[in-house]
Short mmCIF file of C-alpha atoms in Angstrom, two decimals:
data_model
loop_
_atom_site.label_atom_id
_atom_site.label_comp_id
_atom_site.label_asym_id
_atom_site.label_seq_id
_atom_site.Cartn_x
_atom_site.Cartn_y
_atom_site.Cartn_z
CA MET G 1 165.57 -63.57 -2.22
CA VAL G 2 168.16 -64.77 0.47
CA ALA G 3 169.56 -61.97 2.66
CA GLY G 4 168.07 -59.61 0.31
CA TRP G 5 169.79 -61.14 -2.66
CA PRO G 6 167.98 -62.76 -5.71
CA VAL G 7 168.88 -66.32 -6.07
CA LYS G 8 166.18 -68.03 -8.24
CA VAL G 9 163.31 -67.33 -10.67
CA TYR G 10 159.85 -68.85 -10.50
CA PRO G 11 157.23 -68.23 -13.11
CA VAL G 12 154.32 -66.65 -11.38
CA GLY G 13 150.82 -65.85 -12.57
CA SER G 14 148.10 -63.76 -11.09
CA GLY G 15 145.35 -65.35 -9.19
CA GLY G 16 142.79 -64.20 -11.68
CA GLY G 17 143.52 -67.07 -14.19
CA GLY G 18 145.94 -67.86 -16.90
CA GLY G 19 149.37 -67.23 -15.48
CA SER G 20 151.81 -70.16 -15.05
CA GLY G 21 149.13 -72.68 -14.34
CA GLY G 22 148.39 -74.46 -10.99
CA GLU G 23 145.86 -73.78 -8.34
CA PRO G 24 145.51 -70.39 -6.75
CA TRP G 25 147.63 -69.91 -3.61
CA THR G 26 146.53 -67.12 -1.37
CA LEU G 27 149.02 -65.60 1.08
CA GLY G 28 147.50 -62.71 2.92
CA GLU G 29 146.33 -60.21 0.37
CA HIS G 30 148.27 -61.77 -2.48
CA THR G 31 147.07 -64.69 -4.61
CA LEU G 32 149.55 -66.46 -6.88
CA ARG G 33 149.68 -69.24 -9.38
CA LEU G 34 152.65 -71.47 -9.30
CA ARG G 35 153.59 -74.75 -10.74
CA ALA G 36 152.97 -77.63 -8.49
CA GLY G 37 156.71 -78.45 -7.94
CA ASP G 38 157.55 -74.78 -7.33
CA ARG G 39 154.74 -74.36 -4.80
CA ALA G 40 155.98 -77.49 -3.02
CA GLU G 41 159.37 -75.98 -2.88
CA LEU G 42 158.33 -72.64 -1.50
CA ALA G 43 155.56 -74.00 0.91
CA GLY G 44 157.91 -73.95 3.85
CA LEU G 45 159.49 -70.67 2.99
CA LEU G 46 156.60 -68.28 2.01
CA SER G 47 153.91 -67.02 4.35
CA ALA G 48 151.46 -64.14 4.58
CA THR G 49 153.96 -62.42 6.90
CA ASN G 50 157.13 -62.67 4.88
CA LEU G 51 155.87 -62.37 1.23
CA GLN G 52 156.79 -58.98 -0.14
CA THR G 53 156.08 -57.59 -3.61
CA THR G 54 158.04 -54.73 -5.25
CA ALA G 55 157.58 -52.84 -8.43
CA ARG G 56 159.94 -53.62 -11.31
CA GLN G 57 162.81 -51.15 -11.05
CA PRO G 58 164.56 -49.97 -14.31
CA GLY G 59 167.55 -48.84 -12.10
CA ALA G 60 168.69 -45.91 -10.00
CA ALA G 61 169.96 -42.59 -11.11
CA SER G 62 173.49 -42.20 -12.30
CA GLY G 63 175.87 -42.26 -9.41
CA GLN G 64 173.57 -44.07 -6.98
CA ALA G 65 174.20 -47.65 -5.62
CA ALA G 66 172.43 -50.30 -7.62
CA ALA G 67 169.29 -51.79 -6.23
CA PRO G 68 169.47 -55.55 -6.40
CA LEU G 69 166.09 -55.58 -8.20
CA SER G 70 167.17 -53.39 -11.13
CA ASP G 71 166.00 -54.95 -14.36
CA ARG G 72 167.55 -53.34 -17.43
CA ASP G 73 166.07 -55.57 -19.99
CA GLY G 74 162.60 -55.52 -18.51
CA ASP G 75 162.17 -59.33 -18.37
CA GLY G 76 161.21 -59.40 -14.64
CA ILE G 77 164.50 -61.05 -13.69
CA PRO G 78 166.76 -58.95 -11.51
CA ASP G 79 170.06 -57.96 -13.23
CA PRO G 80 172.56 -59.97 -11.08
CA LEU G 81 170.34 -63.10 -11.51
CA ASP G 82 170.02 -62.42 -15.19
CA VAL G 83 173.90 -62.29 -15.39
CA LEU G 84 174.08 -65.62 -13.40
CA LEU G 85 171.57 -67.28 -15.74
CA GLY G 86 173.46 -66.02 -18.74
CA ALA G 87 176.64 -67.55 -17.37
CA LYS G 88 174.87 -70.87 -16.67
CA LYS G 89 173.88 -70.83 -20.32
CA THR G 90 177.30 -70.59 -21.35
CA VAL G 91 178.19 -73.68 -19.41
CA LEU G 92 175.41 -75.51 -21.26
CA GLY G 93 176.91 -74.22 -24.46
CA ALA G 94 180.32 -75.69 -23.54
CA ASP G 95 182.09 -73.56 -26.05
CA ALA G 96 185.72 -74.67 -26.63
CA TYR G 97 188.52 -72.28 -25.68
CA THR G 98 189.66 -70.93 -29.00
CA GLY G 99 191.71 -67.66 -29.19
CA GLY G 100 192.21 -65.43 -32.23
CA TYR G 101 190.89 -62.31 -33.97
CA VAL G 102 187.37 -62.64 -35.38
CA LYS G 103 185.68 -59.83 -37.31
CA LEU G 104 182.30 -59.19 -35.63
CA ALA G 105 178.97 -57.53 -36.39
CA TYR G 106 178.32 -54.34 -34.48
CA PRO G 107 176.62 -53.87 -32.16
CA MET G 108 175.74 -57.22 -30.41
CA GLY G 109 178.51 -59.07 -32.29
CA ASP G 110 179.61 -62.43 -31.14
CA VAL G 111 182.12 -65.16 -32.17
CA PRO G 112 180.59 -68.55 -33.17
CA ARG G 113 178.84 -70.02 -30.22
CA THR G 114 180.83 -73.18 -30.31
CA ILE G 115 184.08 -71.25 -29.41
CA GLY G 116 185.17 -68.53 -27.06
CA VAL G 117 187.64 -67.33 -24.48
CA CYS G 118 187.27 -66.25 -20.95
CA THR G 119 186.02 -62.83 -21.83
CA ASP G 120 183.31 -64.32 -24.07
CA VAL G 121 181.74 -65.85 -21.03
CA ILE G 122 181.26 -62.35 -19.58
CA ILE G 123 180.17 -60.84 -22.90
CA ARG G 124 177.42 -63.52 -23.32
CA ALA G 125 176.32 -63.56 -19.58
CA VAL G 126 175.79 -59.72 -19.33
CA ARG G 127 174.00 -59.76 -22.62
CA ASN G 128 171.48 -62.01 -21.04
CA ALA G 129 170.70 -58.98 -18.77
CA GLY G 130 170.42 -56.52 -21.74
CA LEU G 131 173.88 -55.07 -21.68
CA ASP G 132 176.08 -55.21 -24.83
CA LEU G 133 179.77 -55.09 -23.78
CA GLN G 134 180.92 -54.63 -27.29
CA ARG G 135 179.05 -51.33 -27.64
CA GLU G 136 179.64 -50.26 -24.06
CA VAL G 137 183.42 -50.70 -24.26
CA HIS G 138 183.74 -49.18 -27.72
CA GLU G 139 181.70 -46.05 -26.75
CA ASP G 140 183.61 -45.67 -23.41
CA ILE G 141 186.94 -45.76 -25.34
CA ALA G 142 185.66 -42.98 -27.56
CA ARG G 143 184.50 -41.14 -24.52
CA SER G 144 187.74 -41.28 -22.56
CA PRO G 145 190.60 -42.62 -24.67
CA ARG G 146 193.12 -41.60 -22.06
CA SER G 147 191.48 -44.23 -19.76
CA TYR G 148 192.52 -46.91 -22.27
CA PRO G 149 196.30 -46.49 -22.83
CA MET G 150 196.49 -50.09 -24.23
CA VAL G 151 194.09 -49.26 -27.13
CA LYS G 152 195.58 -47.74 -30.21
CA GLY G 153 193.76 -45.05 -32.18
CA ARG G 154 189.97 -45.20 -32.02
CA GLY G 155 189.81 -48.73 -30.90
CA ASP G 156 188.78 -51.96 -32.52
CA PRO G 157 185.17 -53.11 -31.66
CA ASN G 158 186.06 -56.54 -32.97
CA ILE G 159 188.50 -57.27 -30.16
CA ASP G 160 188.87 -54.61 -27.54
CA HIS G 161 185.85 -55.91 -25.30
CA ARG G 162 187.41 -59.42 -25.59
CA ARG G 163 190.58 -58.45 -23.82
CA VAL G 164 190.85 -58.54 -20.00
CA LYS G 165 193.17 -55.57 -19.75
CA THR G 166 190.78 -53.47 -21.84
CA LEU G 167 187.77 -54.63 -19.67
CA LEU G 168 189.40 -53.56 -16.47
CA PRO G 169 189.29 -49.73 -16.96
CA TYR G 170 185.86 -50.09 -18.35
CA PHE G 171 184.61 -51.89 -15.21
CA LEU G 172 186.55 -49.43 -13.04
CA ARG G 173 184.73 -46.48 -14.73
CA ARG G 174 181.23 -47.97 -15.30
CA TRP G 175 180.50 -50.84 -12.87
CA GLN G 176 180.19 -51.17 -9.11
CA ALA G 177 183.55 -52.16 -7.50
CA HIS G 178 183.42 -54.46 -4.60
CA THR G 179 186.22 -55.89 -2.38
CA ALA G 180 188.38 -58.60 -3.76
CA ALA G 181 188.61 -60.34 -0.42
CA LEU G 182 187.00 -63.73 -0.10
CA ASP G 183 185.99 -63.45 3.56
CA ASP G 184 184.53 -59.96 3.92
CA ALA G 185 181.24 -60.54 5.65
CA ALA G 186 180.15 -56.96 5.03
CA ASP G 187 180.65 -57.34 1.22
CA PRO G 188 180.43 -61.08 0.37
CA LEU G 189 180.78 -62.62 -3.04
CA ARG G 190 177.39 -62.76 -4.72
CA PRO G 191 176.23 -64.96 -7.64
CA GLY G 192 176.54 -62.99 -10.85
CA ASP G 193 179.59 -61.03 -9.69
CA VAL G 194 182.41 -60.55 -12.27
CA VAL G 195 185.83 -61.33 -10.93
CA LEU G 196 189.25 -60.64 -12.50
CA MET G 197 191.98 -62.98 -11.56
CA ASP G 198 195.71 -63.26 -11.63
CA THR G 199 196.93 -66.57 -13.04
CA PHE G 200 200.51 -65.40 -13.46
CA PRO G 201 201.59 -63.73 -10.26
CA ARG G 202 204.89 -62.64 -11.80
CA ARG G 203 202.98 -60.49 -14.28
CA VAL G 204 201.42 -57.20 -13.21
CA GLY G 205 197.58 -57.09 -13.30
CA PRO G 206 194.78 -59.59 -13.94
CA ASP G 207 194.88 -61.96 -16.97
CA HIS G 208 191.68 -64.03 -16.55
CA ILE G 209 187.90 -63.31 -15.83
CA GLY G 210 184.92 -65.28 -14.74
CA ILE G 211 181.57 -65.11 -12.95
CA VAL G 212 180.69 -66.19 -9.43
CA SER G 213 178.36 -69.10 -9.45
CA ASP G 214 175.56 -69.94 -6.92
CA THR G 215 177.09 -73.32 -6.40
CA LEU G 216 179.83 -74.15 -3.95
CA GLY G 217 182.83 -76.24 -4.77
CA VAL G 218 184.54 -78.91 -2.59
CA SER G 219 186.53 -76.13 -1.09
CA GLY G 220 183.40 -74.65 0.31
CA LYS G 221 183.90 -71.48 -1.73
CA PRO G 222 181.75 -70.45 -4.77
CA LEU G 223 182.66 -72.01 -8.14
CA ILE G 224 183.74 -69.68 -10.99
CA ILE G 225 182.03 -69.82 -14.38
CA ASN G 226 184.79 -69.45 -16.81
CA ASN G 227 186.63 -70.70 -19.85
CA TRP G 228 190.09 -71.54 -18.45
CA THR G 229 192.53 -72.20 -21.27
CA ASP G 230 193.44 -74.23 -24.34
CA GLY G 231 191.68 -77.63 -24.16
CA THR G 232 189.01 -76.55 -21.85
CA VAL G 233 185.30 -75.62 -22.38
CA THR G 234 183.29 -73.21 -20.46
CA ALA G 235 182.51 -74.65 -17.01
CA GLU G 236 182.05 -74.11 -13.24
CA MET G 237 185.38 -74.51 -11.67
CA ASP G 238 186.76 -74.49 -8.08
CA LEU G 239 189.35 -71.76 -8.67
CA LEU G 240 189.20 -69.52 -5.57
CA PRO G 241 191.45 -71.67 -3.41
CA PHE G 242 194.35 -71.20 -5.70
CA VAL G 243 193.74 -68.39 -8.19
CA PRO G 244 193.71 -64.91 -6.47
CA ILE G 245 191.05 -62.28 -7.27
CA THR G 246 192.37 -58.85 -8.15
CA HIS G 247 189.05 -57.09 -8.72
CA ARG G 248 185.39 -57.80 -8.38
CA PHE G 249 182.51 -55.85 -9.98
CA ARG G 250 178.64 -55.95 -10.13
CA ILE G 251 176.42 -54.94 -12.82
CA PRO G 252 175.15 -51.45 -12.32
CA PRO G 253 171.60 -50.18 -12.86
CA PRO G 254 171.04 -48.92 -16.40
CA ALA G 255 171.80 -45.32 -17.21
CA ALA G 256 169.73 -43.30 -19.46
CA GLN G 257 169.57 -44.87 -22.84
CA ARG G 258 172.06 -43.61 -25.43
CA PRO G 259 171.69 -43.97 -29.11
CA SER G 260 173.96 -46.54 -30.60
CA ARG G 261 176.97 -45.30 -32.48
CA ARG G 262 178.62 -47.37 -35.22
CA PRO G 263 182.36 -47.51 -35.13
CA ARG G 264 184.05 -45.11 -37.51
#
């Protein structure tokens, strides 16, 4: 954690044996097992006075602010960091920008992993944290169709969640909104935040989407994990100096589980 924000995951075992390997490391009343390289990295950072432990949090009640340590999929990784790791995986996948309508399975449908558009980066990244945008958006459209004037009829779970203009009302309704300013010290950009961007200033509203990286570009600003346009693959790009952010959102803690509904 840096300034109260999760930035990296280390496999940790208990001091009683097994765990992730390595010799026991005792810090005050806590004994950990870390890989040798991880211990060397943390040796100058951790001490008996600054080591804190916390119970795994499934999330706050509906309407409350998200705790940074909420963990909706129960994998021991905080949700914002899970989203960041999911986005990093899409960079490794280097899917080629390929638009078009694709019929998907439901729920948890996905286009072939070798292709995608900007929204598929978000879909795959948040799925790494246990959230299925396909299902979430489809059910929210059914719940409040007037909030989605761009959607016809009962919606289409094959494509609705893959459109930036359809994702915007969903994020406004369901996610935690944060300032779009780049220099707000009280509400800074955090790794794993989802940002909507305006690449065509003459058009109204955002038309692009990406995820804030934990890596800074040559501009000194965070890189944005995204799939830019025809001819590109998913990558970390230094977009913030020249592409304005219109909205920024953060994954919320999980609400009470709802039964999945198949599209009618």
